[in-house]
mmCIF file of N, CA and C in Angstrom:
data_model
loop_
_atom_site.group_PDB
_atom_site.id
_atom_site.type_symbol
_atom_site.label_atom_id
_atom_site.label_comp_id
_atom_site.label_asym_id
_atom_site.label_seq_id
_atom_site.Cartn_x
_atom_site.Cartn_y
_atom_site.Cartn_z
ATOM 1 N N MET A 61 0.290 -6.502 14.743
ATOM 2 C CA MET A 61 -0.091 -5.961 13.444
ATOM 3 C C MET A 61 0.166 -7.025 12.366
ATOM 4 N N MET A 62 -0.783 -7.406 11.705
ATOM 5 C CA MET A 62 -0.686 -8.341 10.608
ATOM 6 C C MET A 62 -1.193 -7.650 9.317
ATOM 7 N N ILE A 63 -0.462 -7.654 8.230
ATOM 8 C CA ILE A 63 -0.976 -6.899 7.008
ATOM 9 C C ILE A 63 -1.799 -7.970 6.243
ATOM 10 N N SER A 64 -2.960 -7.682 5.991
ATOM 11 C CA SER A 64 -3.892 -8.715 5.181
ATOM 12 C C SER A 64 -3.501 -8.792 3.754
ATOM 13 N N THR A 65 -4.176 -9.719 3.018
ATOM 14 C CA THR A 65 -3.980 -9.987 1.633
ATOM 15 C C THR A 65 -4.383 -8.573 0.901
ATOM 16 N N LYS A 66 -5.435 -7.927 1.430
ATOM 17 C CA LYS A 66 -5.813 -6.772 0.730
ATOM 18 C C LYS A 66 -4.853 -5.745 0.842
ATOM 19 N N GLY A 67 -4.171 -5.423 1.876
ATOM 20 C CA GLY A 67 -3.015 -4.435 1.953
ATOM 21 C C GLY A 67 -1.865 -4.965 1.089
ATOM 22 N N ARG A 68 -1.567 -6.221 1.057
ATOM 23 C CA ARG A 68 -0.356 -6.686 0.201
ATOM 24 C C ARG A 68 -0.641 -6.576 -1.254
ATOM 25 N N TYR A 69 -1.948 -7.048 -1.548
ATOM 26 C CA TYR A 69 -2.291 -6.997 -2.944
ATOM 27 C C TYR A 69 -2.360 -5.596 -3.541
ATOM 28 N N ALA A 70 -2.871 -4.763 -2.690
ATOM 29 C CA ALA A 70 -2.933 -3.226 -3.037
ATOM 30 C C ALA A 70 -1.588 -2.616 -3.320
ATOM 31 N N LEU A 71 -0.527 -3.071 -2.701
ATOM 32 C CA LEU A 71 0.800 -2.646 -2.854
ATOM 33 C C LEU A 71 1.315 -3.260 -4.227
ATOM 34 N N ARG A 72 1.063 -4.529 -4.442
ATOM 35 C CA ARG A 72 1.471 -5.095 -5.702
ATOM 36 C C ARG A 72 0.830 -4.467 -6.831
ATOM 37 N N VAL A 73 -0.400 -4.109 -6.693
ATOM 38 C CA VAL A 73 -1.159 -3.458 -7.750
ATOM 39 C C VAL A 73 -0.575 -2.140 -8.157
ATOM 40 N N MET A 74 -0.330 -1.405 -7.088
ATOM 41 C CA MET A 74 0.254 -0.066 -7.319
ATOM 42 C C MET A 74 1.575 -0.108 -7.911
ATOM 43 N N VAL A 75 2.378 -1.096 -7.571
ATOM 44 C CA VAL A 75 3.847 -1.266 -8.275
ATOM 45 C C VAL A 75 3.540 -1.695 -9.622
ATOM 46 N N ASP A 76 2.609 -2.641 -9.836
ATOM 47 C CA ASP A 76 2.405 -3.035 -11.237
ATOM 48 C C ASP A 76 1.980 -1.892 -12.182
ATOM 49 N N LEU A 77 1.154 -1.137 -11.685
ATOM 50 C CA LEU A 77 0.613 0.053 -12.517
ATOM 51 C C LEU A 77 1.727 1.068 -12.762
ATOM 52 N N ALA A 78 2.501 1.228 -11.712
ATOM 53 C CA ALA A 78 3.637 2.248 -11.844
ATOM 54 C C ALA A 78 4.638 1.715 -12.872
ATOM 55 N N GLU A 79 4.972 0.382 -12.886
ATOM 56 C CA GLU A 79 5.891 -0.217 -13.847
ATOM 57 C C GLU A 79 5.369 -0.125 -15.301
ATOM 58 N N HIS A 80 3.895 -0.048 -15.433
ATOM 59 C CA HIS A 80 3.363 -0.186 -16.757
ATOM 60 C C HIS A 80 2.723 1.226 -17.080
ATOM 61 N N GLN A 81 3.099 2.289 -16.416
ATOM 62 C CA GLN A 81 2.342 3.529 -16.587
ATOM 63 C C GLN A 81 2.474 4.159 -17.905
ATOM 64 N N SER A 82 3.531 3.863 -18.594
ATOM 65 C CA SER A 82 3.582 4.239 -20.037
ATOM 66 C C SER A 82 2.646 3.655 -20.898
ATOM 67 N N GLU A 83 2.019 2.645 -20.577
ATOM 68 C CA GLU A 83 1.051 1.942 -21.464
ATOM 69 C C GLU A 83 -0.244 2.496 -21.319
ATOM 70 N N GLY A 84 -0.499 3.500 -20.483
ATOM 71 C CA GLY A 84 -1.874 4.248 -20.412
ATOM 72 C C GLY A 84 -2.780 3.464 -19.249
ATOM 73 N N TYR A 85 -3.972 3.242 -19.720
ATOM 74 C CA TYR A 85 -4.895 2.602 -18.820
ATOM 75 C C TYR A 85 -4.653 0.987 -19.080
ATOM 76 N N ILE A 86 -4.531 0.440 -17.773
ATOM 77 C CA ILE A 86 -4.337 -1.029 -17.835
ATOM 78 C C ILE A 86 -5.566 -1.767 -17.441
ATOM 79 N N PRO A 87 -6.026 -2.672 -18.287
ATOM 80 C CA PRO A 87 -7.262 -3.508 -17.913
ATOM 81 C C PRO A 87 -7.039 -4.471 -16.749
ATOM 82 N N LEU A 88 -8.269 -4.411 -15.998
ATOM 83 C CA LEU A 88 -8.124 -5.232 -14.789
ATOM 84 C C LEU A 88 -7.738 -6.579 -15.016
ATOM 85 N N LYS A 89 -8.121 -7.173 -16.091
ATOM 86 C CA LYS A 89 -7.771 -8.634 -16.345
ATOM 87 C C LYS A 89 -6.282 -8.698 -16.509
ATOM 88 N N GLU A 90 -5.635 -7.799 -17.121
ATOM 89 C CA GLU A 90 -4.129 -7.811 -17.335
ATOM 90 C C GLU A 90 -3.456 -7.778 -15.909
ATOM 91 N N ILE A 91 -3.925 -6.940 -15.134
ATOM 92 C CA ILE A 91 -3.220 -6.731 -13.746
ATOM 93 C C ILE A 91 -3.396 -8.012 -12.960
ATOM 94 N N ALA A 92 -4.696 -8.582 -13.009
ATOM 95 C CA ALA A 92 -5.029 -9.752 -12.302
ATOM 96 C C ALA A 92 -4.179 -11.078 -12.789
ATOM 97 N N GLN A 93 -4.012 -11.029 -14.167
ATOM 98 C CA GLN A 93 -3.023 -12.142 -14.649
ATOM 99 C C GLN A 93 -1.613 -12.000 -14.210
ATOM 100 N N ARG A 94 -1.093 -10.771 -14.374
ATOM 101 C CA ARG A 94 0.332 -10.622 -14.022
ATOM 102 C C ARG A 94 0.499 -10.807 -12.490
ATOM 103 N N GLN A 95 -0.403 -10.497 -11.599
ATOM 104 C CA GLN A 95 -0.250 -10.417 -10.150
ATOM 105 C C GLN A 95 -0.854 -11.736 -9.612
ATOM 106 N N GLU A 96 -1.448 -12.579 -10.469
ATOM 107 C CA GLU A 96 -2.025 -13.817 -10.030
ATOM 108 C C GLU A 96 -3.046 -13.612 -8.825
ATOM 109 N N ILE A 97 -3.894 -12.642 -9.096
ATOM 110 C CA ILE A 97 -4.919 -12.246 -8.150
ATOM 111 C C ILE A 97 -6.490 -12.513 -8.785
ATOM 112 N N SER A 98 -7.375 -13.088 -8.084
ATOM 113 C CA SER A 98 -8.665 -13.101 -8.741
ATOM 114 C C SER A 98 -9.179 -11.791 -9.036
ATOM 115 N N GLU A 99 -9.812 -11.790 -10.231
ATOM 116 C CA GLU A 99 -10.243 -10.498 -10.800
ATOM 117 C C GLU A 99 -11.433 -10.029 -9.890
ATOM 118 N N LYS A 100 -12.158 -10.944 -9.266
ATOM 119 C CA LYS A 100 -13.249 -10.374 -8.414
ATOM 120 C C LYS A 100 -12.779 -9.758 -7.146
ATOM 121 N N TYR A 101 -11.681 -10.287 -6.543
ATOM 122 C CA TYR A 101 -10.917 -9.796 -5.417
ATOM 123 C C TYR A 101 -10.195 -8.447 -5.718
ATOM 124 N N LEU A 102 -9.700 -8.396 -6.859
ATOM 125 C CA LEU A 102 -8.950 -7.238 -7.380
ATOM 126 C C LEU A 102 -9.845 -6.169 -7.530
ATOM 127 N N GLU A 103 -10.991 -6.457 -8.130
ATOM 128 C CA GLU A 103 -12.070 -5.241 -8.353
ATOM 129 C C GLU A 103 -12.376 -4.698 -7.081
ATOM 130 N N ASN A 104 -12.494 -5.277 -5.969
ATOM 131 C CA ASN A 104 -12.860 -4.703 -4.619
ATOM 132 C C ASN A 104 -11.628 -3.797 -4.263
ATOM 133 N N ILE A 105 -10.449 -4.243 -4.365
ATOM 134 C CA ILE A 105 -9.348 -3.437 -4.067
ATOM 135 C C ILE A 105 -9.265 -2.198 -4.903
ATOM 136 N N LEU A 106 -9.469 -2.228 -6.118
ATOM 137 C CA LEU A 106 -9.342 -1.166 -7.128
ATOM 138 C C LEU A 106 -10.376 -0.227 -6.708
ATOM 139 N N LYS A 107 -11.520 -0.540 -6.350
ATOM 140 C CA LYS A 107 -12.643 0.379 -6.006
ATOM 141 C C LYS A 107 -12.166 1.165 -4.782
ATOM 142 N N VAL A 108 -11.577 0.706 -3.834
ATOM 143 C CA VAL A 108 -11.076 1.387 -2.828
ATOM 144 C C VAL A 108 -9.960 2.467 -3.209
ATOM 145 N N LEU A 109 -8.982 1.934 -4.017
ATOM 146 C CA LEU A 109 -7.924 2.841 -4.481
ATOM 147 C C LEU A 109 -8.404 3.943 -5.390
ATOM 148 N N VAL A 110 -9.625 3.705 -6.240
ATOM 149 C CA VAL A 110 -10.182 4.693 -7.070
ATOM 150 C C VAL A 110 -10.965 5.777 -6.248
ATOM 151 N N LYS A 111 -11.724 5.205 -5.275
ATOM 152 C CA LYS A 111 -12.496 6.150 -4.395
ATOM 153 C C LYS A 111 -11.620 7.195 -3.602
ATOM 154 N N ALA A 112 -10.326 6.585 -3.193
ATOM 155 C CA ALA A 112 -9.480 7.452 -2.606
ATOM 156 C C ALA A 112 -8.721 8.315 -3.513
ATOM 157 N N ARG A 113 -8.913 8.263 -4.817
ATOM 158 C CA ARG A 113 -8.170 8.964 -5.807
ATOM 159 C C ARG A 113 -6.697 8.488 -6.006
ATOM 160 N N PHE A 114 -6.308 7.374 -5.518
ATOM 161 C CA PHE A 114 -5.076 6.841 -5.828
ATOM 162 C C PHE A 114 -4.879 6.500 -7.216
ATOM 163 N N LEU A 115 -5.955 5.945 -7.762
ATOM 164 C CA LEU A 115 -6.007 5.555 -9.239
ATOM 165 C C LEU A 115 -7.175 6.087 -9.853
ATOM 166 N N THR A 116 -7.032 6.163 -11.173
ATOM 167 C CA THR A 116 -8.085 6.695 -12.148
ATOM 168 C C THR A 116 -8.479 5.651 -12.900
ATOM 169 N N GLY A 117 -9.826 5.493 -13.047
ATOM 170 C CA GLY A 117 -10.469 4.317 -13.719
ATOM 171 C C GLY A 117 -11.183 4.775 -14.921
ATOM 172 N N LEU A 118 -11.094 4.107 -16.036
ATOM 173 C CA LEU A 118 -11.803 4.525 -17.361
ATOM 174 C C LEU A 118 -12.548 3.196 -17.819
ATOM 175 N N ARG A 119 -13.869 3.378 -18.004
ATOM 176 C CA ARG A 119 -14.678 2.256 -18.420
ATOM 177 C C ARG A 119 -14.744 2.203 -20.117
ATOM 178 N N GLY A 120 -14.987 0.988 -20.551
ATOM 179 C CA GLY A 120 -15.092 0.748 -22.048
ATOM 180 C C GLY A 120 -13.945 0.179 -22.671
ATOM 181 N N LYS A 121 -13.958 0.303 -23.952
ATOM 182 C CA LYS A 121 -12.750 -0.141 -24.743
ATOM 183 C C LYS A 121 -11.571 0.866 -24.591
ATOM 184 N N GLY A 122 -10.465 0.238 -24.305
ATOM 185 C CA GLY A 122 -9.288 1.101 -23.988
ATOM 186 C C GLY A 122 -9.223 1.476 -22.522
ATOM 187 N N GLY A 123 -10.227 1.066 -21.797
ATOM 188 C CA GLY A 123 -10.240 1.503 -20.381
ATOM 189 C C GLY A 123 -9.345 0.672 -19.549
ATOM 190 N N GLY A 124 -9.457 0.996 -18.262
ATOM 191 C CA GLY A 124 -8.586 0.285 -17.251
ATOM 192 C C GLY A 124 -8.338 1.121 -16.114
ATOM 193 N N TYR A 125 -7.144 1.077 -15.597
ATOM 194 C CA TYR A 125 -6.642 1.820 -14.430
ATOM 195 C C TYR A 125 -5.367 2.412 -14.587
ATOM 196 N N ARG A 126 -5.067 3.360 -13.904
ATOM 197 C CA ARG A 126 -3.779 4.027 -13.939
ATOM 198 C C ARG A 126 -3.500 4.785 -12.777
ATOM 199 N N LEU A 127 -2.329 5.065 -12.360
ATOM 200 C CA LEU A 127 -2.020 5.931 -11.242
ATOM 201 C C LEU A 127 -2.548 7.279 -11.444
ATOM 202 N N SER A 128 -2.928 7.973 -10.386
ATOM 203 C CA SER A 128 -3.534 9.303 -10.553
ATOM 204 C C SER A 128 -2.341 10.406 -10.382
ATOM 205 N N ARG A 129 -1.166 9.870 -9.796
ATOM 206 C CA ARG A 129 -0.103 10.813 -9.527
ATOM 207 C C ARG A 129 1.170 10.020 -9.821
ATOM 208 N N PRO A 130 2.317 10.698 -9.821
ATOM 209 C CA PRO A 130 3.611 9.929 -10.040
ATOM 210 C C PRO A 130 3.959 8.876 -8.818
ATOM 211 N N PRO A 131 4.581 7.822 -9.136
ATOM 212 C CA PRO A 131 4.868 6.762 -8.170
ATOM 213 C C PRO A 131 5.660 7.349 -6.976
ATOM 214 N N GLU A 132 6.352 8.373 -7.025
ATOM 215 C CA GLU A 132 7.128 8.905 -5.923
ATOM 216 C C GLU A 132 6.182 9.625 -4.836
ATOM 217 N N SER A 133 4.911 9.761 -5.190
ATOM 218 C CA SER A 133 3.979 10.552 -4.300
ATOM 219 C C SER A 133 3.175 9.679 -3.456
ATOM 220 N N TYR A 134 3.338 8.344 -3.749
ATOM 221 C CA TYR A 134 2.497 7.445 -2.871
ATOM 222 C C TYR A 134 3.486 6.731 -1.906
ATOM 223 N N THR A 135 3.104 6.689 -0.653
ATOM 224 C CA THR A 135 4.016 5.822 0.274
ATOM 225 C C THR A 135 3.363 4.606 0.665
ATOM 226 N N VAL A 136 4.074 3.749 0.961
ATOM 227 C CA VAL A 136 3.555 2.308 1.312
ATOM 228 C C VAL A 136 2.587 2.639 2.555
ATOM 229 N N GLY A 137 3.007 3.580 3.462
ATOM 230 C CA GLY A 137 2.163 3.805 4.642
ATOM 231 C C GLY A 137 0.784 4.345 4.319
ATOM 232 N N SER A 138 0.737 5.155 3.274
ATOM 233 C CA SER A 138 -0.681 5.760 2.912
ATOM 234 C C SER A 138 -1.449 4.612 2.212
ATOM 235 N N ILE A 139 -0.827 3.717 1.675
ATOM 236 C CA ILE A 139 -1.561 2.777 0.931
ATOM 237 C C ILE A 139 -2.061 1.610 2.065
ATOM 238 N N LEU A 140 -1.236 1.394 2.951
ATOM 239 C CA LEU A 140 -1.532 0.392 3.975
ATOM 240 C C LEU A 140 -2.631 0.922 4.944
ATOM 241 N N ARG A 141 -2.564 2.276 5.179
ATOM 242 C CA ARG A 141 -3.619 2.796 6.064
ATOM 243 C C ARG A 141 -4.929 2.854 5.347
ATOM 244 N N LEU A 142 -4.811 3.031 4.086
ATOM 245 C CA LEU A 142 -6.199 3.117 3.284
ATOM 246 C C LEU A 142 -6.864 1.706 3.234
ATOM 247 N N THR A 143 -5.974 0.754 3.084
ATOM 248 C CA THR A 143 -6.542 -0.683 2.910
ATOM 249 C C THR A 143 -6.668 -1.395 4.234
ATOM 250 N N GLU A 144 -5.839 -1.155 5.276
ATOM 251 C CA GLU A 144 -5.913 -1.738 6.416
ATOM 252 C C GLU A 144 -6.611 -1.129 7.579
ATOM 253 N N GLY A 145 -6.863 0.232 7.361
ATOM 254 C CA GLY A 145 -7.469 1.076 8.291
ATOM 255 C C GLY A 145 -6.487 1.558 9.386
ATOM 256 N N SER A 146 -5.657 0.642 9.899
ATOM 257 C CA SER A 146 -4.849 1.137 10.964
ATOM 258 C C SER A 146 -3.491 0.292 10.961
ATOM 259 N N LEU A 147 -2.332 0.889 11.358
ATOM 260 C CA LEU A 147 -1.109 0.083 11.403
ATOM 261 C C LEU A 147 -0.738 0.045 13.064
ATOM 262 N N ALA A 148 -1.639 0.495 13.791
ATOM 263 C CA ALA A 148 -1.258 0.460 15.299
ATOM 264 C C ALA A 148 -0.989 -0.959 15.757
ATOM 265 N N PRO A 149 -0.033 -1.166 16.538
ATOM 266 C CA PRO A 149 0.329 -2.396 17.097
ATOM 267 C C PRO A 149 -0.621 -2.813 18.266
ATOM 268 N N VAL A 150 -1.342 -1.866 18.793
ATOM 269 C CA VAL A 150 -2.233 -2.294 19.831
ATOM 270 C C VAL A 150 -3.550 -1.327 19.725
ATOM 271 N N ALA A 151 -4.630 -1.924 20.233
ATOM 272 C CA ALA A 151 -5.874 -1.337 19.804
ATOM 273 C C ALA A 151 -5.999 0.160 20.579
ATOM 274 N N CYS A 152 -5.246 0.285 21.664
ATOM 275 C CA CYS A 152 -5.541 1.572 22.331
ATOM 276 C C CYS A 152 -4.769 2.839 21.547
ATOM 277 N N LEU A 153 -4.027 2.390 20.540
ATOM 278 C CA LEU A 153 -3.403 3.454 19.730
ATOM 279 C C LEU A 153 -3.955 3.778 18.338
ATOM 280 N N GLU A 154 -5.070 2.860 18.140
ATOM 281 C CA GLU A 154 -5.816 3.305 16.882
ATOM 282 C C GLU A 154 -6.593 4.632 16.938
ATOM 283 N N ALA A 155 -6.668 5.181 15.832
ATOM 284 C CA ALA A 155 -7.432 6.371 15.699
ATOM 285 C C ALA A 155 -8.940 6.192 16.179
ATOM 286 N N GLY A 156 -9.365 7.079 17.012
ATOM 287 C CA GLY A 156 -10.788 7.073 17.544
ATOM 288 C C GLY A 156 -11.068 6.020 18.576
ATOM 289 N N ALA A 157 -9.953 5.362 19.142
ATOM 290 C CA ALA A 157 -10.162 4.347 20.175
ATOM 291 C C ALA A 157 -10.637 5.050 21.433
ATOM 292 N N ASP A 158 -11.472 4.281 22.202
ATOM 293 C CA ASP A 158 -11.738 4.795 23.448
ATOM 294 C C ASP A 158 -10.589 4.913 24.347
ATOM 295 N N ALA A 159 -10.680 5.995 25.287
ATOM 296 C CA ALA A 159 -9.511 6.203 26.024
ATOM 297 C C ALA A 159 -9.417 4.977 27.081
ATOM 298 N N CYS A 160 -8.309 4.542 27.292
ATOM 299 C CA CYS A 160 -7.965 3.433 28.011
ATOM 300 C C CYS A 160 -7.875 3.960 29.603
ATOM 301 N N PRO A 161 -8.668 3.302 30.542
ATOM 302 C CA PRO A 161 -8.748 3.754 31.851
ATOM 303 C C PRO A 161 -7.194 3.501 32.493
ATOM 304 N N ARG A 162 -6.410 2.712 31.978
ATOM 305 C CA ARG A 162 -5.158 2.442 32.507
ATOM 306 C C ARG A 162 -4.131 3.272 31.965
ATOM 307 N N THR A 163 -4.346 4.176 31.098
ATOM 308 C CA THR A 163 -3.376 4.988 30.454
ATOM 309 C C THR A 163 -2.317 5.659 31.309
ATOM 310 N N ALA A 164 -2.703 6.217 32.325
ATOM 311 C CA ALA A 164 -1.865 6.973 33.414
ATOM 312 C C ALA A 164 -0.990 5.950 34.003
ATOM 313 N N VAL A 165 -1.341 4.618 34.268
ATOM 314 C CA VAL A 165 -0.419 3.747 34.992
ATOM 315 C C VAL A 165 0.191 2.726 34.073
ATOM 316 N N CYS A 166 -0.099 2.718 32.749
ATOM 317 C CA CYS A 166 0.377 1.554 31.972
ATOM 318 C C CYS A 166 1.757 1.670 31.730
ATOM 319 N N ARG A 167 2.602 0.683 32.129
ATOM 320 C CA ARG A 167 3.987 0.653 32.080
ATOM 321 C C ARG A 167 4.447 0.322 30.627
ATOM 322 N N THR A 168 3.632 -0.273 29.858
ATOM 323 C CA THR A 168 3.985 -0.634 28.488
ATOM 324 C C THR A 168 3.588 0.336 27.442
ATOM 325 N N LEU A 169 2.705 1.286 27.667
ATOM 326 C CA LEU A 169 2.167 2.306 26.695
ATOM 327 C C LEU A 169 3.388 2.928 26.135
ATOM 328 N N PRO A 170 4.319 3.553 26.702
ATOM 329 C CA PRO A 170 5.518 4.157 26.068
ATOM 330 C C PRO A 170 6.141 3.290 24.970
ATOM 331 N N MET A 171 6.283 1.976 25.369
ATOM 332 C CA MET A 171 6.903 1.045 24.291
ATOM 333 C C MET A 171 6.060 0.925 23.139
ATOM 334 N N TRP A 172 4.711 0.755 23.204
ATOM 335 C CA TRP A 172 3.783 0.550 22.163
ATOM 336 C C TRP A 172 3.769 1.912 21.276
ATOM 337 N N GLN A 173 3.723 3.004 22.009
ATOM 338 C CA GLN A 173 3.809 4.366 21.309
ATOM 339 C C GLN A 173 5.084 4.544 20.349
ATOM 340 N N LYS A 174 6.257 3.970 20.953
ATOM 341 C CA LYS A 174 7.596 4.077 20.181
ATOM 342 C C LYS A 174 7.435 3.086 19.029
ATOM 343 N N LEU A 175 6.960 1.999 19.199
ATOM 344 C CA LEU A 175 6.774 0.954 18.085
ATOM 345 C C LEU A 175 5.829 1.557 16.999
ATOM 346 N N ASP A 176 4.767 2.171 17.441
ATOM 347 C CA ASP A 176 3.805 2.679 16.478
ATOM 348 C C ASP A 176 4.523 3.747 15.705
ATOM 349 N N ALA A 177 5.368 4.636 16.299
ATOM 350 C CA ALA A 177 6.023 5.725 15.570
ATOM 351 C C ALA A 177 7.067 5.114 14.625
ATOM 352 N N LEU A 178 7.679 4.059 14.917
ATOM 353 C CA LEU A 178 8.713 3.295 14.080
ATOM 354 C C LEU A 178 8.056 2.817 12.832
ATOM 355 N N ILE A 179 6.870 2.134 13.067
ATOM 356 C CA ILE A 179 6.140 1.636 12.056
ATOM 357 C C ILE A 179 5.722 2.682 11.030
ATOM 358 N N GLU A 180 5.024 3.627 11.522
ATOM 359 C CA GLU A 180 4.644 4.774 10.628
ATOM 360 C C GLU A 180 5.754 5.327 9.836
ATOM 361 N N GLU A 181 6.861 5.642 10.607
ATOM 362 C CA GLU A 181 8.114 6.228 10.082
ATOM 363 C C GLU A 181 8.673 5.348 8.825
ATOM 364 N N PHE A 182 8.738 4.109 9.178
ATOM 365 C CA PHE A 182 9.250 3.041 8.294
ATOM 366 C C PHE A 182 8.442 2.993 7.013
ATOM 367 N N PHE A 183 7.178 2.824 7.119
ATOM 368 C CA PHE A 183 6.371 2.497 5.990
ATOM 369 C C PHE A 183 6.132 3.964 5.220
ATOM 370 N N ASP A 184 6.127 5.105 5.826
ATOM 371 C CA ASP A 184 5.910 6.422 5.183
ATOM 372 C C ASP A 184 7.238 6.859 4.497
ATOM 373 N N GLY A 185 8.422 6.147 4.824
ATOM 374 C CA GLY A 185 9.703 6.407 4.225
ATOM 375 C C GLY A 185 9.871 5.569 2.851
ATOM 376 N N ILE A 186 8.925 4.790 2.476
ATOM 377 C CA ILE A 186 9.102 3.967 1.351
ATOM 378 C C ILE A 186 7.986 4.359 0.259
ATOM 379 N N THR A 187 8.273 4.609 -0.933
ATOM 380 C CA THR A 187 7.339 5.067 -1.977
ATOM 381 C C THR A 187 7.286 4.001 -2.972
ATOM 382 N N ILE A 188 6.127 3.972 -3.731
ATOM 383 C CA ILE A 188 5.993 3.038 -4.838
ATOM 384 C C ILE A 188 7.193 3.125 -5.887
ATOM 385 N N ALA A 189 7.673 4.284 -6.024
ATOM 386 C CA ALA A 189 8.979 4.361 -6.852
ATOM 387 C C ALA A 189 10.063 3.605 -6.222
ATOM 388 N N ASP A 190 10.341 3.511 -4.936
ATOM 389 C CA ASP A 190 11.251 2.830 -4.179
ATOM 390 C C ASP A 190 11.161 1.459 -4.514
ATOM 391 N N LEU A 191 9.832 0.824 -4.560
ATOM 392 C CA LEU A 191 9.625 -0.492 -4.714
ATOM 393 C C LEU A 191 9.757 -0.905 -6.252
ATOM 394 N N MET A 192 9.721 0.029 -7.055
ATOM 395 C CA MET A 192 9.916 -0.367 -8.454
ATOM 396 C C MET A 192 11.424 -0.640 -8.793
ATOM 397 N N ALA A 193 12.198 -0.061 -8.067
ATOM 398 C CA ALA A 193 13.710 -0.106 -8.197
ATOM 399 C C ALA A 193 14.378 -0.761 -7.129
ATOM 400 N N PRO A 194 14.134 -2.048 -6.861
ATOM 401 C CA PRO A 194 14.806 -2.721 -5.565
ATOM 402 C C PRO A 194 16.385 -2.766 -5.829
ATOM 403 N N ASP A 195 17.174 -2.739 -4.644
ATOM 404 C CA ASP A 195 18.477 -2.776 -4.708
ATOM 405 C C ASP A 195 18.876 -4.189 -5.216
ATOM 406 N N ILE A 196 19.797 -4.209 -6.169
ATOM 407 C CA ILE A 196 20.207 -5.436 -6.746
ATOM 408 C C ILE A 196 21.587 -5.750 -6.014
ATOM 409 N N PRO A 197 21.654 -6.904 -5.351
ATOM 410 C CA PRO A 197 22.934 -7.124 -4.684
ATOM 411 C C PRO A 197 24.167 -7.180 -5.540
ATOM 412 N N GLY A 198 25.289 -6.516 -5.120
ATOM 413 C CA GLY A 198 26.333 -6.572 -6.037
ATOM 414 C C GLY A 198 26.442 -5.362 -7.094
ATOM 415 N N ASN A 199 25.310 -4.689 -6.970
ATOM 416 C CA ASN A 199 25.289 -3.618 -8.018
ATOM 417 C C ASN A 199 25.535 -2.275 -7.428
ATOM 418 N N ASP A 200 26.375 -2.297 -6.258
ATOM 419 C CA ASP A 200 26.714 -1.074 -5.644
ATOM 420 C C ASP A 200 28.153 -0.814 -5.745
ATOM 421 N N TYR A 201 28.811 -1.363 -6.614
ATOM 422 C CA TYR A 201 30.272 -1.116 -6.924
ATOM 423 C C TYR A 201 30.455 0.246 -7.446
ATOM 424 N N VAL A 202 31.353 1.031 -6.908
ATOM 425 C CA VAL A 202 31.663 2.308 -7.231
ATOM 426 C C VAL A 202 33.217 2.440 -7.774
ATOM 427 N N ILE A 203 33.318 3.002 -8.951
ATOM 428 C CA ILE A 203 34.823 3.207 -9.370
ATOM 429 C C ILE A 203 35.299 4.650 -9.128
#
C-alpha cells in the first residue's frame, strides 16, 4: 500500500480547513498557497471532497471551501478511502475483488487479513482534530 499525493494532499487540505474554520469559506488560492499545492491539482481534490460532502463549496465573492462537519467527525481512514479507493495491502482484499481460487489453501491470507484490519483500525482511530493538535515533545509534564 502506497498513499498517493492525492490522499496526502487531501489530508493536508482537511487539516488546513479545520485550522482556519473560524474564517468561514477559504478561497482555493489561499489553501493552495499555504499548502504549496498547484491550484489546478488542488481543484480536482476539492471536487472529490465536495462531491462526498466532506466539504461545502461556495462560488463567487467571499466564496471558497469549508468543512461540512466538525473536525472530530472526519477520520483519516474515511478521507484516504475516498481519495485512494482502497487501503487493502493486497488485491484480493479490495472491495469487489474477484474471488481468488487459492483462498482455501492460501497460507498468507490470514496474515494479509490481519494487516488489513490493523491498517483500517489505525487510520480510523485518527481524526482531523487529532492532526490539528499534535503531541509536542516535553509538553506532557504533570504536576
